[in-house]
Amino acid sequence: MDSVAIIDFGSQYSQLIARRIREAQVYCELFPFDTDADKVLGIQPKALILSGGPSSVYEENAPTLPDYILTSNMPILGICYGMQILAHNIGGIVSQAPVHEYGRSLVECHSNSMLFPEHIAGNTFQAWMSHGDQVAQVPPDFHITASSKTCPIVAMENSKLSIFGLQFHPEVHHTEYGSEIIQHFLKTACIKRDWMPSRIVQDSIHQIQSIVGDDKVIAAVSGGVDSTVATALVHEAIGDQLSCFYVDTGLMREGETNQVVRTFQNHMQLNFEVISAADEFINVLSGVVNPEHKRKLIGEKFIRVFEREAQRLGSNAKFLVQGTIYPDVVESSGQDKDKSAKIKTHHNVGGLPDELRFDLIEPLRFMFKDEVRKVGTELGLPDEMVWRQPFPGPGLAIRCLGEVTPNRLDRLRTADSIMQSELHQANLLRHATSQSFAVLLPVKSVGVMGDSRSYEEVIALRAVVTNDFMTADWAHLPYEILAKISSRIINEVRGVNRVVYDISTKPPATIEWE
């Protein structure tokens, strides 16, 4: 299987490069710039892509270009900082740009380019810029293939060596023809497009079998897409060696437990047991308001419950299956804890306790949500499981901002049920929203209910549209649907007198509120 190695210099868009390559049905992995050469070359890449980054090549302690990059004799694409560090190392000149560019810019593509598809060459297009430095002089044997009014060298290349540089970000949706440019680079590098669901399934099965051998495995299932597909994949690989636990934490949505049990019993023939642990989770969260603390407490409690139940059943399980996907890893710790900011701790990534009795099996760890769904379909899972909207592992605890109490959970649960019901009835759940939910805020506001003054809590509604869950736009739901949801919540949920709708994009906001 052909692959691409992405060398990460700290760009906020690095994961999007991986998304675009995967969309082209090519396998890739993302590596911090200082990763050992043996590890990078271990995936036997046929091309290298150098990401952007926030540094200047002249800064002290700026990321450097690893020696193996230029000696690899592979096709190379440098993006933004990746282009600058290439030029800096092979005889070009990089200088501070007279005008810093952040946002859309009109780029003129020259006709003498091997990188740009034919229909782009000689034309202008919108590209996304984000830079303070730029290449002022191309290295020997390179020529300029694109420019703009403020940046004379927007693209450069050495076609004989198949080394290309782009000052703009083709991986960002705002860049016209961005995906086409990346795909044309892959074509120029003669890379086969063979990263498909069937291949992913077969490769994962063989890997799981080689890791597990004859040992026992338990799976943490929540009913969500990720844990369901991970469980199905492991079950396909090892059959009855797998036992599944569903923990009713008391932090689930309306009717969640019954729905999950029914779905698993109807569609998956495996060892499955429900553990009722609502009181334990509510007690451990008592008085806790810090979201990171909530996540860590829930993550640790999950593991302790699994350990206890495995011991009760006399199981000698060595492995624990989790539905960790790539955005979870990115948001929890990035590719390197010292080089990227942690956005939040996911209970199944950074929220795990230091002492873990199990070895983890995370077959989806390097997959994006759309890839997970394709794998689920390839495994024969029904649409009701594959296309279920995401629900966070910590459950309603992270949508109940402030202290988590049984009364506040009931309030949130009812409001969320109303929202889901109305969106479903209007046929907006799958095609108009990728994820939708209610959030209970630890804020009270004055209202008038009947002839009396009220002072009650606020519900925020959140609905987003996204392909990869790395970026997202707010869903433009019809006003009449929002009005109906609001009216029902205020009339039917005791303790709420105000409903607001979140119209923030990701970034800068996250999809969940915390």
Short mmCIF file of C-alpha atoms in Angstrom, two decimals:
data_model
loop_
_atom_site.label_atom_id
_atom_site.label_comp_id
_atom_site.label_asym_id
_atom_site.label_seq_id
_atom_site.Cartn_x
_atom_site.Cartn_y
_atom_site.Cartn_z
CA MET A 1 0.00 0.00 0.00
CA ASP A 2 1.39 3.38 -1.02
CA SER A 3 1.61 6.05 1.67
CA VAL A 4 2.55 9.67 2.36
CA ALA A 5 4.37 11.03 5.41
CA ILE A 6 3.32 14.50 6.59
CA ILE A 7 6.01 16.30 8.56
CA ASP A 8 4.31 18.57 11.07
CA PHE A 9 5.96 21.89 11.88
CA GLY A 10 3.12 22.96 14.19
CA SER A 11 0.48 24.26 11.78
CA GLN A 12 -3.11 24.51 12.94
CA TYR A 13 -3.98 22.99 9.55
CA SER A 14 -1.71 19.92 9.65
CA GLN A 15 -4.56 17.53 10.31
CA LEU A 16 -6.45 18.97 7.36
CA ILE A 17 -3.59 17.95 5.08
CA ALA A 18 -4.14 14.40 6.29
CA ARG A 19 -7.86 14.75 5.64
CA ARG A 20 -7.34 15.81 2.03
CA ILE A 21 -4.92 12.95 1.37
CA ARG A 22 -7.25 10.38 2.92
CA GLU A 23 -10.11 11.80 0.83
CA ALA A 24 -7.96 10.99 -2.19
CA GLN A 25 -7.90 7.35 -0.97
CA VAL A 26 -4.22 7.47 -0.04
CA TYR A 27 -2.91 6.38 3.35
CA CYS A 28 -0.89 8.94 5.29
CA GLU A 29 0.47 9.57 8.77
CA LEU A 30 1.39 12.78 10.55
CA PHE A 31 4.76 13.02 12.31
CA PRO A 32 6.29 15.83 14.41
CA PHE A 33 9.26 17.35 12.57
CA ASP A 34 11.76 15.89 15.07
CA THR A 35 10.52 12.30 14.80
CA ASP A 36 13.30 9.79 14.22
CA ALA A 37 13.87 9.13 10.54
CA ASP A 38 13.47 5.37 11.04
CA LYS A 39 9.91 5.87 12.31
CA VAL A 40 8.90 8.14 9.43
CA LEU A 41 10.51 6.00 6.78
CA GLY A 42 9.09 2.92 8.49
CA ILE A 43 5.72 3.49 6.78
CA GLN A 44 7.62 3.39 3.47
CA PRO A 45 6.25 6.68 2.15
CA LYS A 46 6.41 7.44 -1.56
CA ALA A 47 6.19 11.21 -0.96
CA LEU A 48 6.71 13.76 1.81
CA ILE A 49 4.58 16.79 2.65
CA LEU A 50 5.96 19.52 4.91
CA SER A 51 3.28 21.41 6.84
CA GLY A 52 3.09 25.06 7.74
CA GLY A 53 3.93 26.36 11.18
CA PRO A 54 3.96 29.50 13.35
CA SER A 55 7.74 29.99 13.39
CA SER A 56 10.18 31.98 11.29
CA VAL A 57 13.11 30.03 9.82
CA TYR A 58 15.45 32.59 11.42
CA GLU A 59 14.05 32.31 14.94
CA GLU A 60 16.14 30.75 17.65
CA ASN A 61 14.92 27.19 18.29
CA ALA A 62 12.77 27.26 15.14
CA PRO A 63 11.90 23.80 13.76
CA THR A 64 14.63 22.57 11.44
CA LEU A 65 14.51 20.46 8.30
CA PRO A 66 15.50 16.86 9.06
CA ASP A 67 18.46 15.63 7.00
CA TYR A 68 16.60 12.65 5.57
CA ILE A 69 14.07 14.89 3.80
CA LEU A 70 16.46 16.03 1.09
CA THR A 71 18.38 12.76 0.87
CA SER A 72 15.23 10.65 0.48
CA ASN A 73 14.95 11.40 -3.26
CA MET A 74 11.18 11.39 -2.82
CA PRO A 75 8.74 13.95 -4.23
CA ILE A 76 8.32 16.75 -1.68
CA LEU A 77 5.58 19.33 -1.23
CA GLY A 78 6.31 22.18 1.20
CA ILE A 79 3.36 24.25 2.40
CA CYS A 80 3.84 27.74 3.93
CA TYR A 81 6.61 27.24 6.54
CA GLY A 82 7.34 23.94 4.78
CA MET A 83 8.10 25.90 1.59
CA GLN A 84 10.20 28.44 3.48
CA ILE A 85 12.29 25.86 5.34
CA LEU A 86 12.92 24.06 2.04
CA ALA A 87 14.07 27.25 0.33
CA HIS A 88 16.19 28.22 3.34
CA ASN A 89 18.03 24.88 3.27
CA ILE A 90 18.74 24.59 -0.44
CA GLY A 91 20.02 28.03 -1.37
CA GLY A 92 16.95 30.25 -1.46
CA ILE A 93 16.31 33.39 0.57
CA VAL A 94 13.46 33.85 3.04
CA SER A 95 12.58 37.28 4.39
CA GLN A 96 9.86 39.03 6.32
CA ALA A 97 6.92 39.81 4.08
CA PRO A 98 6.21 43.56 3.62
CA VAL A 99 2.54 42.73 4.17
CA HIS A 100 1.48 39.91 6.48
CA GLU A 101 -1.31 37.92 4.88
CA TYR A 102 -4.09 36.19 6.79
CA GLY A 103 -7.09 35.16 4.76
CA ARG A 104 -8.07 34.95 1.10
CA SER A 105 -5.72 36.18 -1.60
CA LEU A 106 -6.00 36.17 -5.39
CA VAL A 107 -3.23 34.00 -6.85
CA GLU A 108 -2.08 34.03 -10.47
CA CYS A 109 -0.92 30.59 -11.60
CA HIS A 110 1.75 30.52 -14.31
CA SER A 111 1.53 28.07 -17.20
CA ASN A 112 4.93 26.42 -16.66
CA SER A 113 3.98 24.27 -13.67
CA MET A 114 4.07 20.53 -13.19
CA LEU A 115 2.19 20.77 -9.89
CA PHE A 116 -0.98 22.57 -10.96
CA PRO A 117 -3.62 20.76 -13.04
CA GLU A 118 -3.89 21.98 -16.65
CA HIS A 119 -7.19 23.83 -16.20
CA ILE A 120 -5.65 25.92 -13.38
CA ALA A 121 -2.41 26.84 -15.18
CA GLY A 122 -2.54 30.36 -16.56
CA ASN A 123 -5.61 31.27 -14.47
CA THR A 124 -6.22 33.10 -11.19
CA PHE A 125 -7.91 31.62 -8.13
CA GLN A 126 -8.62 32.37 -4.48
CA ALA A 127 -6.14 30.88 -2.01
CA TRP A 128 -5.92 30.94 1.78
CA MET A 129 -2.81 32.68 3.14
CA SER A 130 -1.47 32.71 6.69
CA HIS A 131 2.12 33.97 6.83
CA GLY A 132 4.48 36.70 8.01
CA ASP A 133 7.57 35.52 6.09
CA GLN A 134 7.88 34.57 2.44
CA VAL A 135 10.45 33.27 -0.04
CA ALA A 136 12.25 36.28 -1.54
CA GLN A 137 14.52 34.32 -3.89
CA VAL A 138 14.02 30.76 -5.13
CA PRO A 139 16.84 28.22 -4.74
CA PRO A 140 19.07 27.33 -7.72
CA ASP A 141 17.29 25.29 -10.43
CA PHE A 142 13.84 26.31 -9.10
CA HIS A 143 11.40 28.54 -10.93
CA ILE A 144 8.38 30.55 -9.85
CA THR A 145 5.01 29.02 -10.79
CA ALA A 146 2.52 31.35 -9.07
CA SER A 147 2.44 34.86 -7.61
CA SER A 148 0.10 37.47 -6.16
CA LYS A 149 0.09 41.25 -5.81
CA THR A 150 1.62 41.09 -2.35
CA CYS A 151 3.69 37.89 -2.68
CA PRO A 152 5.87 37.53 -5.80
CA ILE A 153 6.71 33.89 -5.04
CA VAL A 154 3.50 32.10 -4.10
CA ALA A 155 4.67 28.81 -5.61
CA MET A 156 7.99 27.38 -6.74
CA GLU A 157 9.18 24.06 -8.09
CA ASN A 158 12.04 21.96 -9.36
CA SER A 159 10.28 19.56 -11.70
CA LYS A 160 13.37 17.37 -12.24
CA LEU A 161 13.59 16.64 -8.50
CA SER A 162 9.81 16.77 -7.99
CA ILE A 163 10.18 19.32 -5.19
CA PHE A 164 7.36 21.86 -4.90
CA GLY A 165 6.57 24.76 -2.58
CA LEU A 166 3.29 26.58 -1.93
CA GLN A 167 2.99 29.69 0.21
CA PHE A 168 -0.79 29.23 0.48
CA HIS A 169 -2.69 26.41 2.16
CA PRO A 170 -4.29 24.02 -0.36
CA GLU A 171 -5.67 21.89 2.48
CA VAL A 172 -8.07 24.63 3.65
CA HIS A 173 -11.55 24.63 2.10
CA HIS A 174 -11.26 28.37 1.37
CA THR A 175 -8.60 27.65 -1.27
CA GLU A 176 -10.14 27.07 -4.69
CA TYR A 177 -8.87 23.87 -6.33
CA GLY A 178 -7.00 23.04 -3.11
CA SER A 179 -7.94 19.35 -3.08
CA GLU A 180 -7.22 19.10 -6.80
CA ILE A 181 -3.73 20.53 -6.30
CA ILE A 182 -2.97 18.01 -3.54
CA GLN A 183 -4.35 15.17 -5.65
CA HIS A 184 -2.28 16.33 -8.62
CA PHE A 185 0.82 16.20 -6.41
CA LEU A 186 -0.07 12.61 -5.47
CA LYS A 187 -0.53 11.80 -9.15
CA THR A 188 2.81 13.40 -10.01
CA ALA A 189 4.40 11.22 -7.32
CA CYS A 190 2.80 8.12 -8.94
CA ILE A 191 1.01 7.15 -5.73
CA LYS A 192 -1.70 4.49 -5.94
CA ARG A 193 -5.11 5.38 -4.51
CA ASP A 194 -5.81 2.19 -2.59
CA TRP A 195 -6.80 3.35 0.92
CA MET A 196 -10.42 2.13 0.76
CA PRO A 197 -12.87 0.78 3.36
CA SER A 198 -12.35 -2.84 2.33
CA ARG A 199 -8.58 -2.41 2.60
CA ILE A 200 -8.90 -0.63 5.96
CA VAL A 201 -11.04 -3.47 7.34
CA GLN A 202 -8.74 -6.24 6.18
CA ASP A 203 -5.58 -4.50 7.37
CA SER A 204 -7.17 -3.75 10.76
CA ILE A 205 -8.36 -7.33 11.22
CA HIS A 206 -4.90 -8.75 10.54
CA GLN A 207 -3.30 -6.22 12.89
CA ILE A 208 -5.78 -6.96 15.70
CA GLN A 209 -5.30 -10.70 15.33
CA SER A 210 -1.52 -10.38 15.47
CA ILE A 211 -1.68 -8.20 18.60
CA VAL A 212 -4.30 -10.15 20.54
CA GLY A 213 -3.39 -13.74 19.74
CA ASP A 214 -5.40 -16.01 22.05
CA ASP A 215 -5.94 -13.42 24.82
CA LYS A 216 -9.32 -12.16 26.03
CA VAL A 217 -10.56 -8.68 25.20
CA ILE A 218 -13.27 -6.46 26.65
CA ALA A 219 -14.87 -3.55 24.84
CA ALA A 220 -16.21 -0.31 26.21
CA VAL A 221 -19.36 0.34 24.17
CA SER A 222 -21.46 3.48 24.44
CA GLY A 223 -23.76 2.97 21.46
CA GLY A 224 -22.00 5.81 19.65
CA VAL A 225 -20.61 5.42 16.15
CA ASP A 226 -16.96 5.18 17.17
CA SER A 227 -17.22 2.58 19.93
CA THR A 228 -19.73 0.56 17.91
CA VAL A 229 -17.52 0.36 14.81
CA ALA A 230 -14.42 -0.36 16.91
CA THR A 231 -16.26 -3.18 18.67
CA ALA A 232 -17.58 -4.61 15.39
CA LEU A 233 -14.09 -4.52 13.89
CA VAL A 234 -12.51 -6.33 16.84
CA HIS A 235 -15.38 -8.85 16.94
CA GLU A 236 -14.85 -9.55 13.23
CA ALA A 237 -11.20 -10.26 14.04
CA ILE A 238 -11.41 -12.39 17.19
CA GLY A 239 -15.04 -13.48 17.64
CA ASP A 240 -15.92 -14.88 21.07
CA GLN A 241 -12.65 -13.75 22.62
CA LEU A 242 -14.42 -10.39 22.95
CA SER A 243 -16.82 -9.44 25.75
CA CYS A 244 -18.69 -6.12 25.67
CA PHE A 245 -19.80 -3.89 28.52
CA TYR A 246 -22.22 -1.01 28.28
CA VAL A 247 -22.04 1.18 31.37
CA ASP A 248 -25.21 3.08 32.26
CA THR A 249 -23.57 6.08 33.90
CA GLY A 250 -26.78 8.00 34.53
CA LEU A 251 -25.33 10.59 32.16
CA MET A 252 -27.11 9.28 29.09
CA ARG A 253 -29.79 10.85 26.91
CA GLU A 254 -33.50 10.03 27.12
CA GLY A 255 -34.06 6.34 26.37
CA GLU A 256 -30.39 5.86 25.47
CA THR A 257 -29.74 2.65 27.40
CA ASN A 258 -32.79 0.82 26.05
CA GLN A 259 -31.99 1.89 22.49
CA VAL A 260 -28.35 0.79 22.70
CA VAL A 261 -29.21 -2.60 24.21
CA ARG A 262 -31.91 -3.23 21.62
CA THR A 263 -29.65 -2.23 18.71
CA PHE A 264 -26.75 -4.42 19.81
CA GLN A 265 -28.98 -7.41 20.48
CA ASN A 266 -30.68 -7.11 17.10
CA HIS A 267 -27.62 -6.50 14.93
CA MET A 268 -24.52 -7.88 16.64
CA GLN A 269 -24.21 -11.43 17.95
CA LEU A 270 -21.69 -10.98 20.74
CA ASN A 271 -21.25 -11.27 24.50
CA PHE A 272 -22.94 -8.14 25.83
CA GLU A 273 -23.71 -7.00 29.38
CA VAL A 274 -25.20 -3.82 30.86
CA ILE A 275 -23.61 -2.42 34.01
CA SER A 276 -25.73 -0.06 36.10
CA ALA A 277 -23.42 2.45 37.74
CA ALA A 278 -25.39 5.71 37.75
CA ASP A 279 -25.00 6.35 41.47
CA GLU A 280 -21.23 5.85 41.31
CA PHE A 281 -20.76 8.42 38.55
CA ILE A 282 -23.14 10.97 40.06
CA ASN A 283 -21.38 10.66 43.43
CA VAL A 284 -17.89 11.09 41.99
CA LEU A 285 -19.05 14.25 40.17
CA SER A 286 -20.68 15.78 43.23
CA GLY A 287 -19.60 19.40 43.63
CA VAL A 288 -17.29 19.31 40.59
CA VAL A 289 -17.66 22.21 38.12
CA ASN A 290 -14.30 22.26 36.29
CA PRO A 291 -14.80 20.55 32.90
CA GLU A 292 -11.31 19.03 32.73
CA HIS A 293 -11.76 17.63 36.22
CA LYS A 294 -15.11 16.11 35.19
CA ARG A 295 -13.55 14.39 32.18
CA LYS A 296 -10.68 12.94 34.18
CA LEU A 297 -12.96 11.68 36.96
CA ILE A 298 -15.29 10.05 34.44
CA GLY A 299 -12.38 8.47 32.53
CA GLU A 300 -10.92 6.99 35.69
CA LYS A 301 -14.30 5.75 36.93
CA PHE A 302 -14.92 4.03 33.57
CA ILE A 303 -11.67 2.12 33.84
CA ARG A 304 -12.24 1.13 37.46
CA VAL A 305 -15.71 -0.16 36.60
CA PHE A 306 -14.30 -2.25 33.74
CA GLU A 307 -11.58 -3.67 35.95
CA ARG A 308 -14.10 -4.59 38.63
CA GLU A 309 -16.53 -6.21 36.21
CA ALA A 310 -13.81 -8.16 34.44
CA GLN A 311 -12.67 -9.51 37.79
CA ARG A 312 -16.27 -10.34 38.82
CA LEU A 313 -16.74 -12.38 35.66
CA GLY A 314 -13.48 -14.17 36.25
CA SER A 315 -12.19 -12.78 32.98
CA ASN A 316 -8.46 -12.70 32.35
CA ALA A 317 -8.90 -10.00 29.75
CA LYS A 318 -5.63 -8.40 28.76
CA PHE A 319 -6.97 -5.80 26.31
CA LEU A 320 -9.55 -3.02 26.36
CA VAL A 321 -11.14 -1.80 23.12
CA GLN A 322 -11.90 1.89 22.81
CA GLY A 323 -13.41 3.93 20.00
CA THR A 324 -10.76 6.64 20.02
CA ILE A 325 -10.63 8.46 16.68
CA TYR A 326 -8.08 10.90 15.31
CA PRO A 327 -9.83 14.17 16.27
CA ASP A 328 -9.93 12.89 19.89
CA VAL A 329 -6.17 12.43 19.84
CA VAL A 330 -5.57 15.81 18.22
CA GLU A 331 -7.76 17.75 20.66
CA SER A 332 -6.41 15.96 23.72
CA SER A 333 -2.71 16.24 23.11
CA GLY A 334 -1.84 16.95 19.49
CA GLN A 335 1.02 15.08 17.89
CA ASP A 336 3.40 16.15 20.63
CA LYS A 337 2.50 17.40 24.09
CA ASP A 338 5.35 19.92 24.09
CA LYS A 339 4.60 21.40 20.67
CA SER A 340 0.84 21.81 20.51
CA ALA A 341 -1.84 23.14 22.76
CA LYS A 342 -4.31 20.76 24.37
CA ILE A 343 -7.87 21.81 23.60
CA LYS A 344 -9.65 19.38 25.90
CA THR A 345 -9.12 16.00 27.52
CA HIS A 346 -11.20 13.22 26.00
CA HIS A 347 -12.08 10.61 28.59
CA ASN A 348 -10.73 7.85 26.35
CA VAL A 349 -7.44 9.60 25.55
CA GLY A 350 -5.95 12.05 28.02
CA GLY A 351 -8.49 11.24 30.72
CA LEU A 352 -7.26 7.71 31.38
CA PRO A 353 -5.58 7.03 34.74
CA ASP A 354 -1.81 6.55 34.78
CA GLU A 355 -2.15 3.02 36.16
CA LEU A 356 -4.06 0.98 33.63
CA ARG A 357 -4.47 -2.75 34.01
CA PHE A 358 -5.33 -3.26 30.32
CA ASP A 359 -3.44 -2.76 27.13
CA LEU A 360 -5.50 -0.61 24.78
CA ILE A 361 -6.76 -1.61 21.36
CA GLU A 362 -7.81 1.49 19.41
CA PRO A 363 -8.39 0.35 15.82
CA LEU A 364 -9.84 3.72 14.79
CA ARG A 365 -7.17 5.89 16.36
CA PHE A 366 -5.91 7.28 13.06
CA MET A 367 -9.29 7.49 11.31
CA PHE A 368 -11.58 10.45 10.80
CA LYS A 369 -15.31 10.25 11.39
CA ASP A 370 -16.25 9.77 7.74
CA GLU A 371 -13.73 6.92 7.45
CA VAL A 372 -15.17 5.31 10.57
CA ARG A 373 -18.64 5.38 9.01
CA LYS A 374 -17.36 3.86 5.77
CA VAL A 375 -15.72 1.06 7.76
CA GLY A 376 -18.98 0.48 9.67
CA THR A 377 -20.89 0.16 6.41
CA GLU A 378 -18.23 -2.19 5.03
CA LEU A 379 -18.71 -4.37 8.14
CA GLY A 380 -22.44 -4.56 7.42
CA LEU A 381 -23.68 -2.39 10.28
CA PRO A 382 -27.11 -0.81 9.70
CA ASP A 383 -27.52 2.92 8.98
CA GLU A 384 -29.15 3.49 12.38
CA MET A 385 -25.82 2.61 13.99
CA VAL A 386 -23.41 4.04 11.41
CA TRP A 387 -25.16 7.40 11.01
CA ARG A 388 -26.03 7.97 14.64
CA GLN A 389 -25.00 11.45 15.71
CA PRO A 390 -21.89 11.60 17.93
CA PHE A 391 -22.37 11.61 21.68
CA PRO A 392 -19.38 12.30 23.95
CA GLY A 393 -18.08 9.52 26.17
CA PRO A 394 -18.53 11.62 29.35
CA GLY A 395 -22.18 12.01 28.32
CA LEU A 396 -24.39 14.80 29.59
CA ALA A 397 -21.84 15.69 32.27
CA ILE A 398 -20.02 17.94 29.80
CA ARG A 399 -23.25 19.46 28.49
CA CYS A 400 -24.44 20.20 32.00
CA LEU A 401 -22.16 23.15 32.67
CA GLY A 402 -21.55 23.77 36.33
CA GLU A 403 -22.40 21.19 38.97
CA VAL A 404 -23.92 17.90 37.82
CA THR A 405 -26.99 16.99 39.90
CA PRO A 406 -29.87 14.59 39.20
CA ASN A 407 -32.32 17.50 38.83
CA ARG A 408 -30.14 19.41 36.41
CA LEU A 409 -29.50 16.25 34.39
CA ASP A 410 -33.25 15.61 34.12
CA ARG A 411 -33.74 19.20 32.98
CA LEU A 412 -31.08 18.86 30.30
CA ARG A 413 -32.22 15.40 29.25
CA THR A 414 -35.77 16.57 28.63
CA ALA A 415 -34.66 19.65 26.69
CA ASP A 416 -32.34 17.59 24.52
CA SER A 417 -35.10 15.04 23.85
CA ILE A 418 -37.40 17.81 22.66
CA MET A 419 -34.74 19.14 20.30
CA GLN A 420 -34.00 15.70 18.83
CA SER A 421 -37.68 14.91 18.44
CA GLU A 422 -38.45 18.12 16.54
CA LEU A 423 -35.40 17.82 14.28
CA HIS A 424 -36.28 14.20 13.52
CA GLN A 425 -39.88 15.11 12.74
CA ALA A 426 -38.67 17.85 10.37
CA ASN A 427 -36.23 15.40 8.69
CA LEU A 428 -33.26 17.56 9.71
CA LEU A 429 -31.26 15.15 11.85
CA ARG A 430 -29.09 13.42 9.24
CA HIS A 431 -28.81 15.72 6.23
CA ALA A 432 -29.10 19.19 7.78
CA THR A 433 -27.10 18.56 10.96
CA SER A 434 -23.99 16.50 11.68
CA GLN A 435 -24.40 16.90 15.44
CA SER A 436 -27.10 18.59 17.49
CA PHE A 437 -27.72 18.85 21.22
CA ALA A 438 -28.82 21.01 24.13
CA VAL A 439 -26.55 22.52 26.79
CA LEU A 440 -27.68 23.56 30.28
CA LEU A 441 -25.89 26.71 31.40
CA PRO A 442 -25.01 27.58 34.99
CA VAL A 443 -26.64 30.98 34.38
CA LYS A 444 -30.01 32.25 35.52
CA SER A 445 -32.02 35.01 33.90
CA VAL A 446 -35.18 36.91 34.73
CA GLY A 447 -38.34 36.01 32.85
CA VAL A 448 -42.10 36.27 33.09
CA MET A 449 -44.09 33.06 33.20
CA GLY A 450 -47.82 33.56 33.49
CA ASP A 451 -48.19 36.70 35.60
CA SER A 452 -45.19 35.95 37.78
CA ARG A 453 -41.54 36.85 37.68
CA SER A 454 -39.24 33.88 37.14
CA TYR A 455 -35.52 33.45 37.69
CA GLU A 456 -34.49 30.23 35.99
CA GLU A 457 -31.68 28.57 34.04
CA VAL A 458 -30.82 28.90 30.35
CA ILE A 459 -30.70 26.20 27.65
CA ALA A 460 -28.36 26.70 24.69
CA LEU A 461 -29.06 24.79 21.49
CA ARG A 462 -26.12 23.69 19.34
CA ALA A 463 -26.31 22.21 15.81
CA VAL A 464 -23.39 21.98 13.41
CA VAL A 465 -22.58 20.79 9.90
CA THR A 466 -19.21 19.15 9.25
CA ASN A 467 -17.52 16.42 7.24
CA ASP A 468 -14.57 15.67 9.48
CA PHE A 469 -15.37 17.21 12.90
CA MET A 470 -12.04 19.06 12.75
CA THR A 471 -13.84 22.15 11.46
CA ALA A 472 -17.59 22.86 11.58
CA ASP A 473 -20.15 25.49 10.65
CA TRP A 474 -23.33 26.17 12.60
CA ALA A 475 -26.44 24.64 11.06
CA HIS A 476 -28.79 27.20 9.53
CA LEU A 477 -31.95 25.65 10.92
CA PRO A 478 -35.32 27.11 9.88
CA TYR A 479 -36.57 29.81 12.25
CA GLU A 480 -39.91 28.09 12.67
CA ILE A 481 -38.19 24.89 13.88
CA LEU A 482 -36.04 26.81 16.36
CA ALA A 483 -39.13 28.68 17.57
CA LYS A 484 -41.02 25.43 18.10
CA ILE A 485 -38.13 23.84 20.00
CA SER A 486 -37.74 26.93 22.18
CA SER A 487 -41.45 27.13 22.93
CA ARG A 488 -41.66 23.47 23.91
CA ILE A 489 -38.59 23.63 26.14
CA ILE A 490 -39.81 26.69 28.03
CA ASN A 491 -43.30 25.23 28.42
CA GLU A 492 -42.31 21.65 29.24
CA VAL A 493 -39.01 21.86 31.13
CA ARG A 494 -39.34 23.09 34.68
CA GLY A 495 -36.51 25.39 35.74
CA VAL A 496 -35.82 26.88 32.28
CA ASN A 497 -37.17 30.23 31.06
CA ARG A 498 -34.79 31.11 28.22
CA VAL A 499 -33.42 29.34 25.12
CA VAL A 500 -30.52 30.60 22.96
CA TYR A 501 -28.99 29.26 19.73
CA ASP A 502 -25.21 28.95 19.29
CA ILE A 503 -23.99 30.30 15.91
CA SER A 504 -20.24 29.84 16.50
CA THR A 505 -18.03 28.02 14.01
CA LYS A 506 -15.18 25.59 14.81
CA PRO A 507 -12.66 27.11 15.02
CA PRO A 508 -12.59 29.32 17.02
CA ALA A 509 -15.20 27.51 19.13
CA THR A 510 -15.26 23.77 19.70
CA ILE A 511 -18.36 21.73 18.86
CA GLU A 512 -19.04 20.85 22.48
CA TRP A 513 -19.20 23.75 24.91
CA GLU A 514 -16.39 22.36 27.03
#
